[in-house]
XYZ file of C-alpha atoms in Angstrom:
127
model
C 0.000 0.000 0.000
C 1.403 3.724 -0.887
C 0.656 6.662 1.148
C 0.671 9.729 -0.492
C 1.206 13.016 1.676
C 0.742 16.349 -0.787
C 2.008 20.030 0.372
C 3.203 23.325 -0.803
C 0.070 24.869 -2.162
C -1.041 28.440 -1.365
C -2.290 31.689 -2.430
C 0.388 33.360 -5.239
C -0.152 36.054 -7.569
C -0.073 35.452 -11.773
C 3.183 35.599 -12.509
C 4.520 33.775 -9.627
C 5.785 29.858 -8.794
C 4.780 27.516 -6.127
C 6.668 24.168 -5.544
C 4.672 21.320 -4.518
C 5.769 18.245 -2.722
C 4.035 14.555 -2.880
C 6.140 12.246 -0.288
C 5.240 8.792 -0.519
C 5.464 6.065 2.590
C 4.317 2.923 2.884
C 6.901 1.632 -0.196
C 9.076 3.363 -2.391
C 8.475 4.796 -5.617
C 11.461 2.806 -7.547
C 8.721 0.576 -9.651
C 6.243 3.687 -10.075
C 4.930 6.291 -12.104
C 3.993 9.628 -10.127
C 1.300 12.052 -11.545
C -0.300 15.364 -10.608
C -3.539 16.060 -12.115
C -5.975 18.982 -10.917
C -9.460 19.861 -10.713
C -10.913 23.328 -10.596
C -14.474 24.214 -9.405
C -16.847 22.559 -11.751
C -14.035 20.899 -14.011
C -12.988 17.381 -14.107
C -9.765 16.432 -13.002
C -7.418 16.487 -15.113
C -3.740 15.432 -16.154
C -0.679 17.624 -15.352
C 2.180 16.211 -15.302
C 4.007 12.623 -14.427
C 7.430 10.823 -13.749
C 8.069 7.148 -14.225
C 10.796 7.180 -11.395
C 13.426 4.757 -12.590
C 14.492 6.010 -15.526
C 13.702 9.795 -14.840
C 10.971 10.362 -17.803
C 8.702 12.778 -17.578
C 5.229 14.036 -19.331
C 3.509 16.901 -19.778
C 0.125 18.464 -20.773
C 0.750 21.016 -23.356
C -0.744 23.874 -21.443
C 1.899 23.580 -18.662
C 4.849 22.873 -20.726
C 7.585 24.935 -19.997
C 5.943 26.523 -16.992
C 5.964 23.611 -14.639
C 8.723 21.330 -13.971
C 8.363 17.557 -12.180
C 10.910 15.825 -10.622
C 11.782 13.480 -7.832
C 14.070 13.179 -5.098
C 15.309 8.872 -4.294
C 16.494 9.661 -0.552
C 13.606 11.530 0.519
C 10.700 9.741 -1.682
C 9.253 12.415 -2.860
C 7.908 14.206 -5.877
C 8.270 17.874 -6.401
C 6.049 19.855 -9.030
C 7.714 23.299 -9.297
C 5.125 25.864 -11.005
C 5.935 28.912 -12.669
C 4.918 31.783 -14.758
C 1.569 30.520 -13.332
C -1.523 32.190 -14.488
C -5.125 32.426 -12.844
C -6.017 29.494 -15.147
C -3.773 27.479 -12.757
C -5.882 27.392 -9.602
C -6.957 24.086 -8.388
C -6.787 21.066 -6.111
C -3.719 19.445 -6.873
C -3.618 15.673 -6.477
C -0.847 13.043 -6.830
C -1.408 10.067 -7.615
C 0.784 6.666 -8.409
C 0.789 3.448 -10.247
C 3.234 0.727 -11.116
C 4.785 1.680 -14.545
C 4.300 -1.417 -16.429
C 1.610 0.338 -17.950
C 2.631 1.907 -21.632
C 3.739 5.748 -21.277
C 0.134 6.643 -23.145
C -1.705 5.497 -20.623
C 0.086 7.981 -18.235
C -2.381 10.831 -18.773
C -5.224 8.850 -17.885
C -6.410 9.713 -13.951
C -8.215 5.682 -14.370
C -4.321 4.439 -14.539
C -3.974 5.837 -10.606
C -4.131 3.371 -7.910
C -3.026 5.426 -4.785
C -4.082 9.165 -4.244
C -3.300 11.954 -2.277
C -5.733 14.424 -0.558
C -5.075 17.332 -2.719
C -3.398 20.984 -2.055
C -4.750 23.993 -3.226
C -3.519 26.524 -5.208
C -4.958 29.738 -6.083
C -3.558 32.169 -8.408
C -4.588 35.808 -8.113
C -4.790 38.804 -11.397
């Protein structure tokens, strides 16, 4: 079983960045893909960004590309989501989420590949 343990959200103005943090106990992440996908008020939740952890690859929807950044640290478990340039579009829950990354890279974007969850962080983005 995988714990997942979100953090970092907040209130930030357009423009600004917000790292986020997803630590994982319970197992480690070595045989895992990590996701964050978001939901805003009335929207479904949707894909983000991921990380298959062994071999460092990441993904990326194509509205955040080049704004956020995911990555993951082995000693301390964790997944970071670094946010920038972010615009009022941004605010959401933000949710991580795991699997075991047998699964083809394709089905990576899809929140029904997600076994374990976290509770969420919010992030708001002010104009």
């Amino acid at each position: 079983q995988v714990q997942l343990v979100e953090s970092g959200g907040g209130l930030v103005q357009a423009g600004g960045s917000l790292r986020l943090s997803c630590a994982a106990s319970g197992r480690t992440f070595s045989s895992y893909v990590v996701g964050w996908f978001r939901q805003a008020p009335g929207k479904e939740r949707e894909f983000v960004a991921a990380i298959r952890w062994s071999a460092g690859n990441t993904y990326y929807t194509d509205s955040v590309k080049g704004r956020f950044t995911i990555s993951r640290d082995n000693a301390e478990n964790t997944v970071y989501l670094q946010l920038g340039s972010l615009k009022p579009e941004d605010t959401a829950d933000y949710y991580c989420a795991a699997a075991r990354s047998y699964y083809p890279s394709t089905y990576y974007y899809t929140r029904t590949t997600y076994d374990y969850w976290g509770q969420g962080t919010q992030v708001t983005v002010s104009s």
